[in-house]
Coordinates of C-alpha atoms in Angstrom, one line a residue:
X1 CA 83.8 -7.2 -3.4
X2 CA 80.6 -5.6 -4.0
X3 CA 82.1 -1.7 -4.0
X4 CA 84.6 -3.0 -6.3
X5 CA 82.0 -4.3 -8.9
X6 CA 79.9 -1.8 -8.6
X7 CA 83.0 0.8 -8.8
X8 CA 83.4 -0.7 -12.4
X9 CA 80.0 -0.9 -13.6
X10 CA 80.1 2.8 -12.7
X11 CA 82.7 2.4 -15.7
X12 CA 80.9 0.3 -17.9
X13 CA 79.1 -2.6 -18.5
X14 CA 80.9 -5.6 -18.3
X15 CA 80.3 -9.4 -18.1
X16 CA 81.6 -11.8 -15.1
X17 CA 85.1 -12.5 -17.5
X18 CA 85.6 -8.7 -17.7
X19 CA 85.3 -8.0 -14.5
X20 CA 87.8 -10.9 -13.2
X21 CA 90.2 -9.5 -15.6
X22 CA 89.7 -5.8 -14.5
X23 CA 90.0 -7.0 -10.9
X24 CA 92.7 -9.2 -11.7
X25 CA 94.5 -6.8 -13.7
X26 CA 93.8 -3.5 -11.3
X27 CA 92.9 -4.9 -7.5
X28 CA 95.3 -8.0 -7.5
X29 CA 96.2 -7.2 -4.3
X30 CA 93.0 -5.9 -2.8
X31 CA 90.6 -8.8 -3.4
X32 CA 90.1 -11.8 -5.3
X33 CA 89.4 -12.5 -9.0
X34 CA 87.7 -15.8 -8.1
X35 CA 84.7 -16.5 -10.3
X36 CA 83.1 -17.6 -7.2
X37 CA 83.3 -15.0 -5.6
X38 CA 82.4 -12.3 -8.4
X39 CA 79.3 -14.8 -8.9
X40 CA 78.2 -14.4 -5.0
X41 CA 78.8 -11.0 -4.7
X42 CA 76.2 -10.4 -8.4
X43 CA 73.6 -12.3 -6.8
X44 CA 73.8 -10.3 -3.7
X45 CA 73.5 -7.1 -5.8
X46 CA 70.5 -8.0 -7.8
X47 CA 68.8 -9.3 -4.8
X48 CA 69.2 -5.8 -3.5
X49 CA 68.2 -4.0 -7.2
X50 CA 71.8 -2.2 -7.4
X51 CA 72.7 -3.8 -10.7
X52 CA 70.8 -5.3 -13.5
X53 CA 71.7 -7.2 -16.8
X54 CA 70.8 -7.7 -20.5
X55 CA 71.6 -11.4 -22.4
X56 CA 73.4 -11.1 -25.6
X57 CA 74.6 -13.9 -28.1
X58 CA 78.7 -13.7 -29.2
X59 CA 79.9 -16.6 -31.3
X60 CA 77.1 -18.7 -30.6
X61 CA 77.6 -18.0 -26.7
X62 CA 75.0 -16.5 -24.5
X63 CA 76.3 -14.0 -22.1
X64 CA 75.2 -11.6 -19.4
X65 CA 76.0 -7.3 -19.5
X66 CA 75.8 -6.4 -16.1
X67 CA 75.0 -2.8 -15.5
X68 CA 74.5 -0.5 -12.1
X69 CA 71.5 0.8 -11.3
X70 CA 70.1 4.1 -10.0
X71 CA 69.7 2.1 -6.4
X72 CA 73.6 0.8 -6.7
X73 CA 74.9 4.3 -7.9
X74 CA 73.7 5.9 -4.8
X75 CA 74.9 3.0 -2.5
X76 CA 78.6 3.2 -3.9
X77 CA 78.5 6.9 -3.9
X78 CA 77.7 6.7 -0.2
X79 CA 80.4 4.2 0.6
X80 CA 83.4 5.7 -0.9
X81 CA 82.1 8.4 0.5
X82 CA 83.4 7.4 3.9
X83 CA 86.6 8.1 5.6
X84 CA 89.2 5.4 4.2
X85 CA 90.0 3.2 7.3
X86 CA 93.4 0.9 7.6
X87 CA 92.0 -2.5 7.2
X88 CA 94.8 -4.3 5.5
X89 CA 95.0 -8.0 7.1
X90 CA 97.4 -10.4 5.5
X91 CA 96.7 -13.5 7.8
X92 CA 99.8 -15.0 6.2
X93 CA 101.8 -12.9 9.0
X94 CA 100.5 -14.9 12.0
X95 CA 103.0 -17.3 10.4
X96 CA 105.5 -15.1 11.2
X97 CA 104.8 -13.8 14.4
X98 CA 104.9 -17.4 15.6
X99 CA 108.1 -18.2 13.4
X100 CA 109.8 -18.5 17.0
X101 CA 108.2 -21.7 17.6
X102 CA 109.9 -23.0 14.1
X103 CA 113.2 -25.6 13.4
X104 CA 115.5 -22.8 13.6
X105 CA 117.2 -24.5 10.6
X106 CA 114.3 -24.0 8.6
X107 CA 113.4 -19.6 9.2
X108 CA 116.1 -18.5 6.8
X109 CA 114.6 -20.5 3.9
X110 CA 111.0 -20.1 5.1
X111 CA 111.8 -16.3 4.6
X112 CA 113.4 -16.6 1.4
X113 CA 110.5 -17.8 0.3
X114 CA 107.8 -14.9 1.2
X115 CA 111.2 -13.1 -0.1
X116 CA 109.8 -14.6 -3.3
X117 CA 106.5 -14.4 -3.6
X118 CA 107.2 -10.6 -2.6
X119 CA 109.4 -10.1 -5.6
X120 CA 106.4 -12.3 -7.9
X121 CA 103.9 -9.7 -6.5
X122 CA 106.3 -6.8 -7.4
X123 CA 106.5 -7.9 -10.8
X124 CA 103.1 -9.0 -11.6
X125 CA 102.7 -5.1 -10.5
X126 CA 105.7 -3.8 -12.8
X127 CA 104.3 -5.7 -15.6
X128 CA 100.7 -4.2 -15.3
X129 CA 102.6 -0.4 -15.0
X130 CA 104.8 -1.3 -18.4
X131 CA 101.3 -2.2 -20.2
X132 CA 99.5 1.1 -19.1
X133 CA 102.8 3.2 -20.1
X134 CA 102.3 6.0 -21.3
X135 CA 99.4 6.3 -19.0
X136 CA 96.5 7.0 -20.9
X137 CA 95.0 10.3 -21.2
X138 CA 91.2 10.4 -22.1
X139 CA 90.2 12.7 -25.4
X140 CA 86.4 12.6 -26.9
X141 CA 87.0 9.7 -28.9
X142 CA 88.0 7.6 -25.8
X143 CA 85.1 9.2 -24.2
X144 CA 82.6 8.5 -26.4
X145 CA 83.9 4.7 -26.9
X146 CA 83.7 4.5 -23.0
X147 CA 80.3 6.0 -22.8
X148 CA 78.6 3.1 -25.5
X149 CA 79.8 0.5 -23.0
X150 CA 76.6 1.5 -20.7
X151 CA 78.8 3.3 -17.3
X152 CA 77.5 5.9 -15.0
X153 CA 76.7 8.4 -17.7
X154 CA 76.5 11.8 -15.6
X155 CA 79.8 10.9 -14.5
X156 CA 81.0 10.5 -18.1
X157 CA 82.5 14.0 -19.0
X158 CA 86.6 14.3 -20.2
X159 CA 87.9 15.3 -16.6
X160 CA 86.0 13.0 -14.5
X161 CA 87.0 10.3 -16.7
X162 CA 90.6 11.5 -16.3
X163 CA 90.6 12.1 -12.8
X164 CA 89.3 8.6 -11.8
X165 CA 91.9 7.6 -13.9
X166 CA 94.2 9.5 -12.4
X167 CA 93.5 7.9 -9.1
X168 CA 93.3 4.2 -10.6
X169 CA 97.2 5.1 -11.5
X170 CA 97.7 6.4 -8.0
X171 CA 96.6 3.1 -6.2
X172 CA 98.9 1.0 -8.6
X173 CA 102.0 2.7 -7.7
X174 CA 101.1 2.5 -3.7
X175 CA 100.8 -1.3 -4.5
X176 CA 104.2 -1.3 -6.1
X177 CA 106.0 0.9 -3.4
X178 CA 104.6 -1.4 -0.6
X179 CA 105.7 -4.3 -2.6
X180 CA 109.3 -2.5 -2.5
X181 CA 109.3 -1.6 0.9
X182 CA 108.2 -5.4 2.2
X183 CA 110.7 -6.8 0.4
X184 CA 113.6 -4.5 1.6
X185 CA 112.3 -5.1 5.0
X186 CA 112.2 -8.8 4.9
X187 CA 115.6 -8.5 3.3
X188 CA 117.2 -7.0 6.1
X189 CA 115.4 -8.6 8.6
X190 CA 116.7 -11.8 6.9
X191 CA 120.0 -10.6 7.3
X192 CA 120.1 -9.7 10.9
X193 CA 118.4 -13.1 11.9
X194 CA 121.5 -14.8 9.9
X195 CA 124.1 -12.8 11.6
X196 CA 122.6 -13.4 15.2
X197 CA 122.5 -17.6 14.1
X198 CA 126.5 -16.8 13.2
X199 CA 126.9 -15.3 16.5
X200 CA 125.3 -18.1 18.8
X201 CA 126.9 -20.3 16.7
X202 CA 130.5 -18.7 17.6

């Protein structure tokens, strides 16, 4: 969580709503968009100086800009820095590597459902693609609109802003062809453990 804030305050500014909504919107399927957790992981970054904040008043409302600091920039440079390692752990598959101790009656529902969810994931994901089509293309008006929101201004010129962009895309179609692929897969699988219940059955 705290690479992902700090990845965009490198951005811009933003308050605790904005970044649950870019997380929400962009990382879905990385990490959570819990308020708690975006809460935990500020305090843990202004403990350690990497991001700061200014109060402002809106409607009557009193809210907090958060902004990276010199401290934070170097920390998240360092860290995504590093050789990406595979990490992904979706402890909602121990539930099917011990399906074999289920009712036997009950897999071929119990997989249609994760079927499901798949396909909600998938279109959650299609829907955010639709809303950023035609993927946007960054000219010096969008650059100088994204520069008064307070980001990491030396990284602020027209192709860095495009190719972080660019890679922002990148990661939203991975999360859409995995989607694709897991749902095939659990398709077929579904299949073949219906056919082998026909056969025993015979």
């Amino acid at each position: 969580m705290d690479i992902i804030i700090l990845g965009f305050l490198m951005i811009k500014g933003s308050t605790i709503y904005e970044l649950r909504q870019m997380i929400k919107n962009s990382l879905s399927t990385v990490s959570s968009d819990s308020t708690g957790s975006i809460q935990a992981a500020l305090k843990k970054l202004l403990n350690k100086k990497m991001i700061t904040f200014t109060e402002q008043i809106e409607g009557g409302i009193n809210k907090k800009v958060y902004y990276i600091t010199d401290v934070g920039k170097e920390h998240f440079q360092q860290a995504i820095a590093q050789p990406m390692l595979y990490k992904e752990k979706n402890m909602e598959l121990s539930k099917f590597f011990f399906m074999g101790f289920t009712d036997k009656a009950k897999r071929d529902d119990m997989l249609a459902d994760y079927i499901h969810v798949l396909e909600d994931e998938l279109a959650s994901l299609e829907k955010i693609n639709t809303l950023t089509s035609p993927r946007y293309q960054f000219d010096d008006a969008g650059l100088q609109d994204l520069k008064k929101r307070g980001g990491a201004a030396e990284y602020m010129t027209l192709e860095n802003v495009n190719e972080i962009a660019h890679f922002q895309y990148a990661t939203l179609d991975l999360g859409i062809e995995k989607a694709r692929f897991e749902i095939e897969w659990f398709k077929k699988f579904r299949e073949r453990l219906n056919l082998e219940v026909t056969a025993d059955k015979r």
